[in-house]
Amino acid sequence: MPDLAWVLPNPPVVPDKNVRDRNLKAMTYDYIEKLYQDGKSVSDIAKELGISRSTIYRMRQKYQNKKDM
């Protein structure tokens, strides 16, 4: 990276892996909820995301419980 020092005076900030994982999970949940509200079935959502239906149910339950707090 020394070659780029004149372009990037400060090294890029790389977020903590835990923060990235939490953000990705939250974004995935938001996407699942949007598809669900658009009338897609859990099977269709799972197929589109390449995850199991039980994962969809688990995520919705987990995040719904957090929103209720």
mmCIF file of N, CA and C in Angstrom:
data_model
loop_
_atom_site.group_PDB
_atom_site.id
_atom_site.type_symbol
_atom_site.label_atom_id
_atom_site.label_comp_id
_atom_site.label_asym_id
_atom_site.label_seq_id
_atom_site.Cartn_x
_atom_site.Cartn_y
_atom_site.Cartn_z
ATOM 1 N N MET A 1 0.784 -1.199 0.000
ATOM 2 C CA MET A 1 0.000 0.000 0.000
ATOM 3 C C MET A 1 0.833 1.273 0.000
ATOM 4 N N PRO A 2 2.124 1.204 0.149
ATOM 5 C CA PRO A 2 2.890 2.441 0.132
ATOM 6 C C PRO A 2 2.774 3.187 -1.199
ATOM 7 N N ASP A 3 2.535 2.469 -2.285
ATOM 8 C CA ASP A 3 2.401 3.117 -3.586
ATOM 9 C C ASP A 3 1.161 3.991 -3.659
ATOM 10 N N LEU A 4 0.176 3.690 -2.853
ATOM 11 C CA LEU A 4 -1.068 4.445 -2.868
ATOM 12 C C LEU A 4 -1.127 5.504 -1.772
ATOM 13 N N ALA A 5 -0.046 5.698 -1.052
ATOM 14 C CA ALA A 5 -0.056 6.636 0.069
ATOM 15 C C ALA A 5 -0.434 8.040 -0.371
ATOM 16 N N TRP A 6 -0.042 8.427 -1.561
ATOM 17 C CA TRP A 6 -0.376 9.777 -2.026
ATOM 18 C C TRP A 6 -1.840 9.895 -2.401
ATOM 19 N N VAL A 7 -2.481 8.779 -2.762
ATOM 20 C CA VAL A 7 -3.899 8.786 -3.113
ATOM 21 C C VAL A 7 -4.762 8.581 -1.868
ATOM 22 N N LEU A 8 -4.329 7.667 -1.028
ATOM 23 C CA LEU A 8 -5.053 7.346 0.191
ATOM 24 C C LEU A 8 -4.185 7.728 1.393
ATOM 25 N N PRO A 9 -4.249 8.967 1.826
ATOM 26 C CA PRO A 9 -3.367 9.377 2.921
ATOM 27 C C PRO A 9 -3.626 8.605 4.212
ATOM 28 N N ASN A 10 -4.851 8.202 4.444
ATOM 29 C CA ASN A 10 -5.178 7.387 5.618
ATOM 30 C C ASN A 10 -5.570 6.004 5.145
ATOM 31 N N PRO A 11 -5.112 4.965 5.832
ATOM 32 C CA PRO A 11 -5.502 3.617 5.402
ATOM 33 C C PRO A 11 -7.020 3.460 5.495
ATOM 34 N N PRO A 12 -7.596 2.701 4.575
ATOM 35 C CA PRO A 12 -9.050 2.505 4.621
ATOM 36 C C PRO A 12 -9.455 1.819 5.916
ATOM 37 N N VAL A 13 -10.613 2.188 6.409
ATOM 38 C CA VAL A 13 -11.130 1.591 7.635
ATOM 39 C C VAL A 13 -11.930 0.360 7.262
ATOM 40 N N VAL A 14 -11.548 -0.750 7.832
ATOM 41 C CA VAL A 14 -12.254 -2.007 7.594
ATOM 42 C C VAL A 14 -13.083 -2.290 8.833
ATOM 43 N N PRO A 15 -14.409 -2.343 8.677
ATOM 44 C CA PRO A 15 -15.246 -2.580 9.849
ATOM 45 C C PRO A 15 -14.965 -3.927 10.493
ATOM 46 N N ASP A 16 -15.195 -3.983 11.767
ATOM 47 C CA ASP A 16 -15.055 -5.217 12.519
ATOM 48 C C ASP A 16 -15.944 -6.286 11.895
ATOM 49 N N LYS A 17 -15.446 -7.524 11.820
ATOM 50 C CA LYS A 17 -16.199 -8.624 11.203
ATOM 51 C C LYS A 17 -17.564 -8.800 11.860
ATOM 52 N N ASN A 18 -17.651 -8.632 13.181
ATOM 53 C CA ASN A 18 -18.932 -8.796 13.865
ATOM 54 C C ASN A 18 -19.932 -7.736 13.416
ATOM 55 N N VAL A 19 -19.457 -6.531 13.201
ATOM 56 C CA VAL A 19 -20.333 -5.454 12.741
ATOM 57 C C VAL A 19 -20.836 -5.768 11.338
ATOM 58 N N ARG A 20 -19.937 -6.219 10.470
ATOM 59 C CA ARG A 20 -20.338 -6.577 9.100
ATOM 60 C C ARG A 20 -21.371 -7.692 9.121
ATOM 61 N N ASP A 21 -21.147 -8.714 9.951
ATOM 62 C CA ASP A 21 -22.075 -9.843 10.027
ATOM 63 C C ASP A 21 -23.451 -9.390 10.517
ATOM 64 N N ARG A 22 -23.465 -8.528 11.550
ATOM 65 C CA ARG A 22 -24.739 -8.035 12.063
ATOM 66 C C ARG A 22 -25.464 -7.213 11.003
ATOM 67 N N ASN A 23 -24.721 -6.369 10.289
ATOM 68 C CA ASN A 23 -25.341 -5.547 9.255
ATOM 69 C C ASN A 23 -25.892 -6.408 8.130
ATOM 70 N N LEU A 24 -25.146 -7.418 7.736
ATOM 71 C CA LEU A 24 -25.600 -8.312 6.666
ATOM 72 C C LEU A 24 -26.856 -9.063 7.094
ATOM 73 N N LYS A 25 -26.879 -9.528 8.324
ATOM 74 C CA LYS A 25 -28.059 -10.251 8.821
ATOM 75 C C LYS A 25 -29.267 -9.331 8.882
ATOM 76 N N ALA A 26 -29.056 -8.110 9.330
ATOM 77 C CA ALA A 26 -30.165 -7.151 9.401
ATOM 78 C C ALA A 26 -30.674 -6.817 7.999
ATOM 79 N N MET A 27 -29.763 -6.647 7.048
ATOM 80 C CA MET A 27 -30.172 -6.354 5.673
ATOM 81 C C MET A 27 -30.916 -7.542 5.073
ATOM 82 N N THR A 28 -30.443 -8.743 5.370
ATOM 83 C CA THR A 28 -31.114 -9.942 4.869
ATOM 84 C C THR A 28 -32.518 -10.030 5.453
ATOM 85 N N TYR A 29 -32.637 -9.753 6.748
ATOM 86 C CA TYR A 29 -33.955 -9.771 7.377
ATOM 87 C C TYR A 29 -34.880 -8.742 6.724
ATOM 88 N N ASP A 30 -34.376 -7.538 6.521
ATOM 89 C CA ASP A 30 -35.187 -6.487 5.888
ATOM 90 C C ASP A 30 -35.649 -6.918 4.499
ATOM 91 N N TYR A 31 -34.760 -7.572 3.758
ATOM 92 C CA TYR A 31 -35.105 -8.043 2.417
ATOM 93 C C TYR A 31 -36.179 -9.136 2.493
ATOM 94 N N ILE A 32 -36.013 -10.047 3.445
ATOM 95 C CA ILE A 32 -36.998 -11.118 3.642
ATOM 96 C C ILE A 32 -38.361 -10.504 3.961
ATOM 97 N N GLU A 33 -38.383 -9.537 4.861
ATOM 98 C CA GLU A 33 -39.646 -8.897 5.233
ATOM 99 C C GLU A 33 -40.289 -8.192 4.043
ATOM 100 N N LYS A 34 -39.476 -7.532 3.221
ATOM 101 C CA LYS A 34 -40.023 -6.862 2.043
ATOM 102 C C LYS A 34 -40.653 -7.867 1.088
ATOM 103 N N LEU A 35 -39.949 -8.960 0.819
ATOM 104 C CA LEU A 35 -40.492 -9.991 -0.067
ATOM 105 C C LEU A 35 -41.770 -10.583 0.521
ATOM 106 N N TYR A 36 -41.761 -10.796 1.834
ATOM 107 C CA TYR A 36 -42.929 -11.354 2.512
ATOM 108 C C TYR A 36 -44.121 -10.406 2.384
ATOM 109 N N GLN A 37 -43.874 -9.112 2.574
ATOM 110 C CA GLN A 37 -44.945 -8.116 2.464
ATOM 111 C C GLN A 37 -45.425 -7.964 1.022
ATOM 112 N N ASP A 38 -44.542 -8.274 0.067
ATOM 113 C CA ASP A 38 -44.923 -8.221 -1.349
ATOM 114 C C ASP A 38 -45.752 -9.435 -1.758
ATOM 115 N N GLY A 39 -45.980 -10.341 -0.801
ATOM 116 C CA GLY A 39 -46.838 -11.481 -1.079
ATOM 117 C C GLY A 39 -46.114 -12.759 -1.482
ATOM 118 N N LYS A 40 -44.791 -12.755 -1.406
ATOM 119 C CA LYS A 40 -44.050 -13.973 -1.741
ATOM 120 C C LYS A 40 -44.198 -14.982 -0.609
ATOM 121 N N SER A 41 -44.223 -16.237 -0.980
ATOM 122 C CA SER A 41 -44.311 -17.297 0.027
ATOM 123 C C SER A 41 -42.927 -17.540 0.627
ATOM 124 N N VAL A 42 -42.917 -18.170 1.785
ATOM 125 C CA VAL A 42 -41.655 -18.486 2.445
ATOM 126 C C VAL A 42 -40.822 -19.398 1.539
ATOM 127 N N SER A 43 -41.472 -20.314 0.844
ATOM 128 C CA SER A 43 -40.749 -21.210 -0.081
ATOM 129 C C SER A 43 -40.079 -20.418 -1.198
ATOM 130 N N ASP A 44 -40.803 -19.445 -1.760
ATOM 131 C CA ASP A 44 -40.236 -18.619 -2.838
ATOM 132 C C ASP A 44 -39.064 -17.783 -2.339
ATOM 133 N N ILE A 45 -39.211 -17.211 -1.145
ATOM 134 C CA ILE A 45 -38.143 -16.391 -0.577
ATOM 135 C C ILE A 45 -36.905 -17.247 -0.322
ATOM 136 N N ALA A 46 -37.109 -18.418 0.263
ATOM 137 C CA ALA A 46 -35.995 -19.318 0.554
ATOM 138 C C ALA A 46 -35.274 -19.724 -0.731
ATOM 139 N N LYS A 47 -36.055 -20.024 -1.759
ATOM 140 C CA LYS A 47 -35.473 -20.403 -3.040
ATOM 141 C C LYS A 47 -34.657 -19.254 -3.629
ATOM 142 N N GLU A 48 -35.207 -18.048 -3.563
ATOM 143 C CA GLU A 48 -34.534 -16.875 -4.118
ATOM 144 C C GLU A 48 -33.214 -16.577 -3.399
ATOM 145 N N LEU A 49 -33.202 -16.770 -2.086
ATOM 146 C CA LEU A 49 -31.995 -16.479 -1.304
ATOM 147 C C LEU A 49 -31.049 -17.674 -1.172
ATOM 148 N N GLY A 50 -31.532 -18.846 -1.565
ATOM 149 C CA GLY A 50 -30.687 -20.038 -1.480
ATOM 150 C C GLY A 50 -30.499 -20.526 -0.047
ATOM 151 N N ILE A 51 -31.528 -20.313 0.787
ATOM 152 C CA ILE A 51 -31.479 -20.790 2.164
ATOM 153 C C ILE A 51 -32.742 -21.598 2.438
ATOM 154 N N SER A 52 -32.751 -22.298 3.565
ATOM 155 C CA SER A 52 -33.894 -23.160 3.859
ATOM 156 C C SER A 52 -35.071 -22.353 4.405
ATOM 157 N N ARG A 53 -36.242 -22.936 4.302
ATOM 158 C CA ARG A 53 -37.443 -22.292 4.852
ATOM 159 C C ARG A 53 -37.311 -22.123 6.361
ATOM 160 N N SER A 54 -36.719 -23.126 7.020
ATOM 161 C CA SER A 54 -36.569 -23.021 8.475
ATOM 162 C C SER A 54 -35.674 -21.842 8.858
ATOM 163 N N THR A 55 -34.692 -21.526 8.031
ATOM 164 C CA THR A 55 -33.841 -20.354 8.284
ATOM 165 C C THR A 55 -34.665 -19.082 8.197
ATOM 166 N N ILE A 56 -35.565 -19.021 7.229
ATOM 167 C CA ILE A 56 -36.448 -17.857 7.082
ATOM 168 C C ILE A 56 -37.305 -17.715 8.339
ATOM 169 N N TYR A 57 -37.922 -18.801 8.763
ATOM 170 C CA TYR A 57 -38.762 -18.755 9.952
ATOM 171 C C TYR A 57 -37.962 -18.327 11.189
ATOM 172 N N ARG A 58 -36.759 -18.891 11.337
ATOM 173 C CA ARG A 58 -35.906 -18.571 12.482
ATOM 174 C C ARG A 58 -35.523 -17.090 12.479
ATOM 175 N N MET A 59 -35.117 -16.588 11.314
ATOM 176 C CA MET A 59 -34.721 -15.176 11.217
ATOM 177 C C MET A 59 -35.889 -14.256 11.533
ATOM 178 N N ARG A 60 -37.040 -14.559 10.991
ATOM 179 C CA ARG A 60 -38.211 -13.707 11.228
ATOM 180 C C ARG A 60 -38.567 -13.708 12.710
ATOM 181 N N GLN A 61 -38.515 -14.873 13.340
ATOM 182 C CA GLN A 61 -38.843 -14.958 14.758
ATOM 183 C C GLN A 61 -37.813 -14.191 15.592
ATOM 184 N N LYS A 62 -36.542 -14.379 15.296
ATOM 185 C CA LYS A 62 -35.480 -13.729 16.058
ATOM 186 C C LYS A 62 -35.580 -12.211 15.950
ATOM 187 N N TYR A 63 -35.705 -11.691 14.747
ATOM 188 C CA TYR A 63 -35.732 -10.247 14.564
ATOM 189 C C TYR A 63 -37.052 -9.637 15.015
ATOM 190 N N GLN A 64 -38.137 -10.375 14.915
ATOM 191 C CA GLN A 64 -39.415 -9.864 15.396
ATOM 192 C C GLN A 64 -39.369 -9.706 16.909
ATOM 193 N N ASN A 65 -38.738 -10.660 17.572
ATOM 194 C CA ASN A 65 -38.597 -10.575 19.035
ATOM 195 C C ASN A 65 -37.754 -9.368 19.430
ATOM 196 N N LYS A 66 -36.710 -9.054 18.666
ATOM 197 C CA LYS A 66 -35.873 -7.895 18.961
ATOM 198 C C LYS A 66 -36.638 -6.600 18.761
ATOM 199 N N LYS A 67 -37.493 -6.541 17.754
ATOM 200 C CA LYS A 67 -38.261 -5.326 17.490
ATOM 201 C C LYS A 67 -39.321 -5.101 18.549
ATOM 202 N N ASP A 68 -39.814 -6.179 19.168
ATOM 203 C CA ASP A 68 -40.847 -6.064 20.188
ATOM 204 C C ASP A 68 -40.293 -5.552 21.514
ATOM 205 N N MET A 69 -38.996 -5.591 21.696
ATOM 206 C CA MET A 69 -38.382 -5.169 22.972
ATOM 207 C C MET A 69 -38.422 -3.685 23.130
#
